[in-house]
Structures are given as C-alpha cells and as structure tokens.
Amino acid sequence: MKIVILGAGQVGASVAESLVSEENDITIVDTDAARLAYLQDRLDLRTVLGNAAWPSVLREAGTEDADLLIAVTQSDQSNLVACKVAKSVFNVPTRIARLRAADFLESEELLSADNFAVDFALCPEEIVTDYIAKLVAFPEALQVVEFAGGRVCLVAVRAYEGGLLVGKPIRAMREHLPPGLEARIPAIFRRGQPVSPDGGTVIEHGDEVFILAATELIRPALRELRRMQQPVRRLMIAGGGNIGLRVARRLQERYEVKVIEHSPARAEQLASALGNALVLAGDATDEDLLEQENIAEMDMFLALTNDDEDNIMAATLAKRLGCKRVVALINRRAYADMVQGGPIDIGLSPAQVSIGVLLARVRRGDVVGVHSLRRGAAEALELVAHGDAKTSKVIGRAIGAIDWPSGVIAAAIVRRIDEPQIVGFTDQGTRITRYGEVVIAHHDTVIEPGDHVIIFCVKKKLVRKVEKLFQVGFGFI
C-alpha cells in the first residue's frame, strides 16, 4: 500500500514506524528538516520537506498515486486543507485527519466529501482521555483495552506474591472462578520476554499477565492474579492542558478531582470550565504544595503536562510522598519504557495509545479493532470472519485445527454481535443487557461466519500473517 503521512511529530512518526515494518511504501512530509533526517536514518521511508497543505508539496510526495493519506500535523487547518486537496486534485481513495477542535469534530457536514472530504477524523487527546478513564476504573491494571464495542475486556496486570494463581499452572484458574465464569490468559511477559502460555504454564511473581473475559466478568477474574485495590475516590491531575482538561471534565462528576496548573492565567480558565474540580495554581514538582494538598491521601496521581521531564519528576515525587498509584504521560517512548515499573506505575505514551484507532483503518481485511500493547511490542486485533468454509481459511474450522503462526493466540469470539444477551440483574431486579455472546476460545471452538475473533500477537510483525489468514479467497477448498 502506498501511504503519504503528513506530519513527523509523535503520532506521525509512530504511525510510520508501525506501517513501514509491514512492507508499505511510506512517504512522510514535514517542515522540520532535522526531524525528517532522523526518521529517514531509522526507517525505510521517503521524506519530503515542505508545507503539507500545498498541492506542489503533495505532488512531490507522490500523492497522485497514493492509496491513503494520513494528515496528522499539529494544525487542524492544514490537515483539513490537505484532505480536501488530496480528494479534489489527486483523488486519493482514503483520507484520515487528526483534529483537535470540537467545532470540526462535531460537524459531519464539514467533513463530508463535498466539503473537506475527511473519511475518518482522529482526535488523539480524546482517545488518551478514554484510556486514562479506564485506568482509573481499574487501578490495579497496567493496561486496559476493550473489543466489540466494550463487550470484551483485556487487562494487563503484574502478578504479585500471594496471588491465588502465582506459583500454580494456568489451568488452576478454573478451580477458583465461579460457575459460568470463563476467562483466558492469552499472553505472559516474563522479564520483558513473551511466554507462550498453555494450561501447564506456571505464573511467577512479577509476570506481566494479560487476562481476557467478558467485560462484566473481568473483575472476578482479576482477583485470581492480584490483590484488588480499593476503588479510586480521590485523584490529582498535574497539568491543565488539552489532555488534563479533558480528563478532569470526564472524571469530576464521579471522583474528587484536584488539578494543579503552573500558569495562573490558565488556572483561571480551568476554574471556569470545571465546576466540580478544585483548581490550584502552582508547580506539581513543589513538594510543599503536594504535601499541603494531602498527596498521601490521593488514590491516584496523573502527571499530564506537556513536558516529559516534569511529568516524570512530579509522578516520582508524588509516589515518594505516599500516593498509592501514579501515572505519567511520556511522549518519548524510550522514557516510558525506562521509568515504568520503578516509582512510576504506568508510563503512558499518547502516540502508542492513539495509534490503534488509526491502524484499524489501515489494516487489510476486515479488521475492526487494533490495540498496541506493551508500548508497541505486541498487538491485539479484532477481526470479522467473512466467507464460508470454501472461501475462508478459518470459518468452519476448530481453533486447534487452524495453522496459526507461532506467537499468535486466538483468545475469544464475540458471536451474533447485534443480538442482545442478558448478562445479569441489578439489585432492583432490572435486566442487564449486552450485545453479542462472548465465547472464550478453546481448541475445539469452531469459528462461524460473522464472528468477531480477538487475536493476540506477541510480536507486531505477526499481524500481516493474521490478516492474510482472514482474507476471503475464491474457492479456497
């Protein structure tokens, strides 16, 4: 596939790195010559220096025969103009734009083919906000991702000494789960390396374990691996920028929220925008300020400023002063890899969090969901099985009979996704309804047409093989 990426920032560079490894023809455009030179030295791609909204620059980038244009510059206006030019002048089939302003995001008419011609609008800040909200809901988790519209949940946790499964084989999990509750451990990472799990695999203290179940059943399954933390009630946010404001708005109704903002003028704006959160003008790396605001009583500290070093320092200080769990937003992936697991519980890379939504639009076959795991080292996919036993390599076959590449695990299936299923009742006796039947995959589980199959790839390079496996052929048998 020939792809033109506009913008060589964190999102553009992460997208380029993911796609270039899958044998795509990538050209990246930016006004920063040094940044382009850095990417060209590291990746097998072509670079063009210039304004991404100019037709002459787009022509030089080869847009006239591109299959896909991804506009992820820092400017909404440039991204919109580039998509319009790509459609009107070069007739690029698919155009994706990164947009921040709600005025653009909320207007389908403006993004339509007759106007700016944006096929898909990506807002990384909103994606990161959703992700952080899940981490607050699951304070013991390292990562939380959902599939099939939230029907299935995959959670990564650190196995701790004394957990019910630690020192025991995975098959022992069935002895502790309530009747009717099924869960799957599709992957384990031990000292940074993947372990292909089966029923006899023994979980060790410190393992990073991925556990998957229907969303309403994930908490009982997690209890097998970790001591459950108390639900979050009080949290502190360092930084009132785009992401900090979005997160505070999302969480202020359900939690006690404090926001620390360095700029007094910005703090006043935040105070006006946030009705139920306490806004403080100050420095989140100020030990006296954190102690005055009872950091030791906070259930979670979120360092969300635009400065990686400030986030690392603030989160480390908050942890030292007694905060139970700390999360730091870190743009440089090398920093995130380095600090997570020390005083900082989670180092969060915005580009890695948001890239999955974009990759789902790029993948071949009917891929409806992509999640980057372990900061890009692994991926989880949600694919729809199409065709029949004659045209598909997976339909009508048992999981154990399919020739999966080594390192690929079929973890679960969501079947009849449009049909309501009763999954429980409230205390008042009201039915709790979810759409789709969740089937935890076993070796004898047979894939049916229309199934949403959730696949775990311990290495990103395996994704291409999985996509080919799900492509419909002409008379396969």
XYZ file of C-alpha atoms in Angstrom:
477
model
C 0.000 0.000 0.000
C 1.309 3.473 -0.866
C 0.770 5.823 2.084
C 1.527 9.531 2.475
C 1.847 10.736 6.075
C 1.680 14.471 6.738
C 3.395 15.444 9.972
C 6.509 13.893 11.522
C 5.597 14.510 15.163
C 4.993 11.797 17.745
C 1.814 10.476 16.116
C 3.142 10.660 12.547
C 6.440 9.015 13.472
C 4.694 6.219 15.414
C 2.337 5.543 12.515
C 5.240 5.487 10.071
C 7.207 3.081 12.273
C 4.245 0.700 12.539
C 3.360 0.729 8.852
C 6.838 0.692 7.321
C 7.565 -2.635 9.036
C 4.641 -4.162 7.139
C 6.152 -3.588 3.691
C 4.165 -0.449 2.895
C 5.561 2.312 0.676
C 5.704 5.279 3.066
C 6.378 8.957 2.352
C 6.360 11.425 5.244
C 6.056 15.214 4.862
C 7.065 17.884 7.382
C 8.609 21.352 7.637
C 11.254 20.168 10.126
C 14.302 19.020 8.130
C 16.124 17.658 11.177
C 13.149 15.560 12.204
C 12.805 14.131 8.698
C 16.520 13.297 8.550
C 16.240 11.478 11.881
C 13.315 9.354 10.647
C 15.000 8.610 7.326
C 18.080 7.317 9.134
C 15.970 4.970 11.283
C 13.241 3.837 8.904
C 12.954 2.670 5.314
C 10.829 5.535 4.012
C 10.944 8.608 1.791
C 10.774 12.164 3.157
C 9.617 15.455 1.635
C 10.355 18.850 3.164
C 7.548 21.396 2.843
C 4.090 22.594 3.839
C 1.740 19.613 3.914
C -1.228 21.683 2.672
C 0.435 22.851 -0.555
C -0.541 20.962 -3.743
C 3.053 21.187 -5.059
C 4.392 19.507 -1.909
C 1.701 16.822 -2.034
C 2.567 16.176 -5.678
C 6.254 15.824 -4.801
C 5.257 13.319 -2.123
C 3.585 11.153 -4.760
C 0.028 11.782 -3.635
C -1.349 11.356 -7.174
C -0.982 7.569 -6.925
C -1.290 7.141 -3.130
C -3.790 4.692 -1.656
C -4.065 6.525 1.666
C -3.315 9.984 3.050
C -2.867 10.428 6.818
C -2.799 14.086 7.856
C -1.512 14.314 11.439
C 0.244 17.685 11.577
C -0.217 19.928 14.618
C -2.606 22.199 12.661
C -6.272 21.263 12.171
C -6.467 23.721 9.284
C -3.512 22.171 7.458
C -4.908 18.687 7.923
C -8.322 19.704 6.578
C -6.912 21.543 3.562
C -4.607 18.625 2.783
C -7.534 16.189 2.780
C -9.532 18.477 0.506
C -6.629 18.848 -1.940
C -5.946 15.105 -1.829
C -9.557 14.424 -2.828
C -10.133 17.223 -5.349
C -6.747 17.333 -7.084
C -5.266 13.863 -6.621
C -8.368 11.700 -5.998
C -6.770 9.787 -3.108
C -9.207 6.976 -2.156
C -8.945 7.289 1.648
C -8.116 10.367 3.746
C -7.602 10.492 7.529
C -7.181 13.737 9.503
C -6.069 14.472 13.034
C -8.395 17.115 14.508
C -8.479 18.758 17.916
C -11.163 21.436 17.689
C -14.646 20.290 18.688
C -16.106 22.630 16.036
C -14.628 20.385 13.351
C -15.040 17.046 15.099
C -18.740 17.531 15.762
C -19.664 18.646 12.236
C -20.282 15.740 9.858
C -21.276 18.201 7.150
C -17.906 19.982 7.232
C -16.050 16.675 6.953
C -18.246 15.288 4.160
C -16.993 14.541 0.648
C -18.493 17.801 -0.647
C -16.518 19.887 1.861
C -13.206 18.887 3.499
C -13.509 15.243 2.369
C -12.290 13.588 5.580
C -13.132 9.880 5.693
C -12.081 9.473 9.316
C -11.278 12.100 11.960
C -8.782 11.154 14.667
C -8.562 13.026 17.984
C -5.594 11.615 19.980
C -6.420 13.723 23.026
C -9.895 12.204 23.274
C -8.521 8.677 22.794
C -5.954 9.233 25.555
C -8.708 10.602 27.809
C -10.799 7.450 27.282
C -7.766 5.325 28.038
C -6.932 7.161 31.264
C -10.553 6.859 32.406
C -10.229 3.055 32.076
C -7.016 3.062 34.114
C -8.816 4.990 36.861
C -11.653 2.434 36.788
C -9.100 -0.438 37.058
C -6.401 0.963 39.381
C -4.566 -2.367 39.606
C -4.126 -2.583 35.803
C -1.106 -1.731 33.660
C -3.259 -1.555 30.541
C -6.979 -1.835 29.769
C -8.403 -2.277 26.261
C -11.848 -3.217 25.009
C -13.187 -5.082 21.981
C -16.515 -5.484 20.219
C -17.902 -2.190 21.426
C -16.885 -2.835 25.026
C -18.244 -6.393 25.139
C -14.845 -7.941 25.920
C -12.086 -6.523 28.098
C -8.355 -7.291 28.052
C -6.413 -6.204 31.136
C -2.683 -6.410 31.826
C -1.658 -6.784 35.468
C 1.512 -7.560 37.399
C 1.223 -10.892 39.220
C 2.083 -10.423 42.900
C 3.446 -12.792 45.513
C 0.487 -14.346 47.318
C -1.945 -14.172 44.387
C -4.128 -17.244 44.050
C -2.514 -18.292 40.758
C 1.102 -17.326 41.418
C 3.199 -20.496 41.573
C 0.395 -22.540 40.019
C -0.417 -23.600 36.446
C -2.918 -21.547 34.463
C -5.403 -24.440 34.375
C -5.854 -23.992 38.151
C -7.756 -20.760 37.461
C -10.879 -22.789 36.689
C -10.920 -24.145 40.250
C -11.295 -20.639 41.703
C -13.659 -18.995 39.235
C -17.404 -19.073 39.971
C -19.547 -21.405 37.864
C -20.235 -19.946 34.430
C -17.298 -17.536 34.546
C -14.709 -18.133 31.851
C -11.525 -16.169 31.270
C -8.414 -16.590 29.170
C -4.764 -15.707 29.653
C -3.584 -15.175 26.058
C -0.093 -13.909 26.889
C 2.502 -13.591 29.616
C 5.614 -11.439 29.535
C 8.358 -12.525 31.898
C 11.323 -10.195 32.394
C 10.314 -8.445 29.195
C 10.154 -11.587 27.048
C 6.954 -13.303 25.802
C 5.982 -16.683 27.198
C 3.525 -18.741 25.124
C 1.020 -19.858 27.759
C -0.827 -23.165 27.922
C -2.671 -24.902 30.711
C 0.550 -26.081 32.312
C 2.341 -22.709 32.318
C 3.165 -21.657 35.882
C 2.677 -17.958 36.674
C 5.585 -16.372 38.519
C 5.750 -13.344 40.784
C 6.406 -10.235 38.676
C 4.971 -11.653 35.441
C 3.062 -9.200 33.261
C -0.111 -11.176 32.622
C -2.825 -10.367 30.074
C -6.232 -11.664 31.085
C -9.326 -11.521 28.891
C -13.009 -12.013 29.729
C -16.447 -10.617 29.077
C -16.411 -7.084 30.484
C -18.916 -7.836 33.253
C -16.740 -10.765 34.417
C -13.275 -9.230 34.266
C -13.076 -8.133 37.902
C -13.666 -11.606 39.421
C -11.053 -12.975 37.014
C -8.527 -10.327 38.056
C -8.822 -11.352 41.690
C -7.059 -14.600 40.787
C -3.878 -12.710 39.958
C -3.784 -9.596 42.106
C -4.821 -8.198 45.398
C -7.640 -5.865 44.332
C -7.003 -2.230 45.139
C -9.643 -0.043 46.675
C -11.673 1.860 44.061
C -10.336 5.304 43.243
C -12.150 8.130 45.019
C -9.604 10.962 45.117
C -7.208 11.866 42.348
C -4.851 14.700 41.497
C -4.005 15.887 37.991
C -0.792 17.758 37.203
C -1.255 19.909 34.098
C -4.345 21.622 32.746
C -3.550 21.466 29.029
C -5.721 19.818 26.381
C -5.490 16.340 27.901
C -5.554 17.461 31.541
C -8.712 19.490 30.965
C -10.427 16.665 29.079
C -9.581 14.142 31.808
C -10.754 16.465 34.593
C -14.036 17.106 32.782
C -14.586 13.379 32.301
C -13.832 12.407 35.899
C -15.066 15.333 38.015
C -18.613 14.009 38.385
C -17.556 10.623 39.792
C -14.379 11.425 41.712
C -12.871 14.110 43.927
C -10.522 15.844 41.490
C -7.741 18.369 42.103
C -5.876 19.990 39.205
C -2.500 21.706 39.555
C -1.695 24.152 36.743
C 1.562 26.123 36.512
C 0.131 29.108 34.618
C -2.099 31.371 36.775
C -3.998 32.579 33.681
C -4.658 29.016 32.527
C -5.663 28.041 36.075
C -8.367 30.730 35.996
C -9.672 29.362 32.701
C -9.746 25.854 34.149
C -11.608 27.011 37.244
C -14.304 28.491 34.997
C -14.507 25.371 32.828
C -14.536 22.838 35.693
C -17.454 23.169 38.062
C -16.736 20.235 40.381
C -12.934 20.121 40.441
C -10.581 22.138 42.639
C -8.008 24.037 40.541
C -4.712 25.117 42.098
C -2.162 27.488 40.552
C 1.268 26.071 41.304
C 4.080 23.693 40.370
C 3.360 19.957 40.560
C 7.022 19.321 41.393
C 6.733 21.504 44.512
C 6.997 19.117 47.460
C 5.430 21.587 49.897
C 2.398 22.122 47.649
C 1.805 18.391 47.236
C 2.006 17.825 50.973
C -0.345 20.748 51.677
C -2.859 19.190 49.287
C -2.624 15.807 51.047
C -0.945 13.865 48.269
C -0.568 10.867 50.614
C -4.362 10.562 50.748
C -4.768 10.532 46.961
C -5.667 7.241 45.336
C -4.103 8.228 42.016
C -1.828 10.962 40.644
C -1.914 11.749 36.912
C 1.011 13.780 35.534
C -0.386 15.147 32.260
C 1.691 18.228 31.435
C 3.330 18.750 28.025
C 6.818 18.211 29.471
C 8.104 14.629 29.848
C 10.709 15.520 32.441
C 8.215 17.446 34.577
C 5.786 14.516 34.419
C 8.468 12.046 35.459
C 9.635 14.257 38.328
C 6.116 15.074 39.555
C 4.947 11.445 39.432
C 8.101 10.193 41.162
C 7.708 12.813 43.894
C 4.015 12.003 44.365
C 4.855 8.317 44.797
C 7.607 9.095 47.299
C 5.189 11.264 49.294
C 2.719 8.404 49.647
C 0.327 8.466 46.685
C -0.942 4.935 46.064
C -0.644 4.896 42.256
C 0.957 7.313 39.803
C 0.677 7.652 36.024
C 2.955 9.840 33.883
C 2.229 10.968 30.332
C 5.518 10.499 28.447
C 5.866 11.296 24.752
C 9.298 9.733 24.320
C 8.728 6.008 24.220
C 12.260 5.288 25.459
C 11.460 7.287 28.599
C 8.200 5.386 29.112
C 9.982 2.030 28.819
C 12.674 3.180 31.247
C 10.538 4.558 34.073
C 7.581 2.151 34.211
C 7.875 -0.415 36.950
C 10.040 1.818 39.147
C 8.472 4.560 41.252
C 6.112 5.291 38.340
C 3.408 2.665 37.986
C 2.464 3.477 34.381
C 4.389 5.445 31.757
C 1.804 6.395 29.165
C 2.792 7.172 25.558
C -0.001 9.192 23.865
C 1.113 8.153 20.388
C 1.049 4.448 21.269
C -2.372 4.755 22.892
C -3.961 6.546 19.930
C -2.257 4.684 17.109
C -4.504 1.624 17.382
C -7.604 3.539 16.271
C -5.758 4.714 13.196
C -4.235 1.319 12.405
C -7.694 -0.259 12.376
C -8.412 1.949 9.349
C -5.253 0.858 7.587
C -5.144 -2.881 8.173
C -6.016 -5.246 5.363
C -9.036 -7.499 5.646
C -11.973 -6.738 7.908
C -10.046 -5.502 10.952
C -12.394 -3.565 13.215
C -10.095 -3.048 16.182
C -6.362 -2.750 16.816
C -4.688 -2.171 20.170
C -0.980 -1.575 20.601
C 0.240 -3.470 23.678
C 3.374 -3.143 25.778
C 4.135 0.226 24.142
C 4.134 -1.163 20.606
C 5.882 -4.503 21.132
C 2.692 -6.574 20.726
C -0.768 -6.101 19.236
C -4.286 -7.340 19.819
C -6.670 -7.445 16.875
C -10.396 -7.809 16.428
C -11.219 -9.312 13.038
C -14.534 -10.304 11.484
C -14.614 -13.740 9.868
C -16.206 -13.489 6.415
C -16.986 -16.020 3.721
C -17.687 -19.710 4.208
C -15.810 -22.984 4.519
C -14.907 -22.852 0.813
C -13.577 -19.294 0.689
C -12.114 -18.838 4.193
C -9.153 -20.455 5.919
C -10.787 -20.076 9.353
C -14.581 -20.447 9.015
C -15.922 -23.899 9.833
C -12.652 -24.887 11.449
C -11.840 -25.506 15.078
C -9.332 -23.148 16.681
C -6.934 -26.030 17.223
C -7.113 -27.086 13.560
C -6.125 -23.679 12.137
C -2.492 -23.157 11.154
C -1.821 -20.138 13.388
C 1.640 -18.552 13.111
C 3.848 -19.150 16.143
C 3.191 -16.396 18.679
C -0.449 -15.868 17.625
C -3.234 -16.776 20.060
C -6.954 -16.777 19.299
C -8.330 -15.650 22.659
C -12.080 -15.112 22.299
C -15.012 -14.794 19.923
C -17.970 -12.449 20.068
C -20.836 -14.119 18.216
C -24.097 -12.589 16.944
C -22.867 -9.160 17.940
C -26.149 -7.425 17.080
C -28.282 -9.676 19.298
C -28.986 -8.677 22.933
C -27.866 -11.031 25.703
C -28.988 -10.901 29.338
C -25.789 -10.986 31.425
C -27.240 -10.321 34.882
C -29.642 -8.308 37.009
C -29.355 -5.169 39.108
C -30.198 -5.162 42.831
C -33.642 -3.882 41.841
C -34.161 -6.862 39.506
C -33.701 -4.957 36.238
C -32.108 -6.960 33.434
C -28.542 -6.062 32.415
C -28.298 -6.450 28.654
C -25.201 -6.587 26.446
C -24.952 -7.207 22.723
C -23.230 -10.329 21.468
C -22.348 -13.690 23.007
C -18.799 -13.957 24.368
C -17.132 -17.318 23.714
C -13.717 -17.917 25.282
C -11.710 -19.740 22.626
C -10.678 -23.372 23.213
C -9.016 -25.777 20.809
C -12.400 -27.255 19.784
C -14.223 -23.904 19.344
C -15.390 -23.586 15.729
C -15.353 -20.165 14.014
C -18.633 -19.223 12.347
C -19.387 -16.597 9.655
C -19.710 -13.126 11.171
C -17.772 -13.979 14.334
C -15.616 -11.207 15.790
C -12.390 -13.039 16.614
C -9.971 -11.481 19.109
C -6.365 -12.324 18.319
C -3.237 -11.654 20.389
C 0.113 -11.283 18.574
C 3.143 -11.354 20.869
C 5.168 -9.626 18.128
C 3.906 -6.871 15.858
C 5.424 -8.449 12.741
C 2.909 -11.326 13.029
C -0.050 -9.037 12.267
C 0.380 -9.274 8.495
C 0.196 -13.090 8.607
C -3.011 -12.944 10.657
C -4.597 -10.522 8.201
C -3.806 -12.856 5.303
C -5.285 -15.769 7.216
C -8.637 -13.929 7.498
C -8.772 -12.701 3.893
C -11.503 -14.283 1.822
C -10.262 -16.207 -1.211
C -12.031 -17.508 -4.296
C -12.898 -21.151 -3.711
C -10.285 -21.795 -1.046
C -11.005 -25.531 -0.956
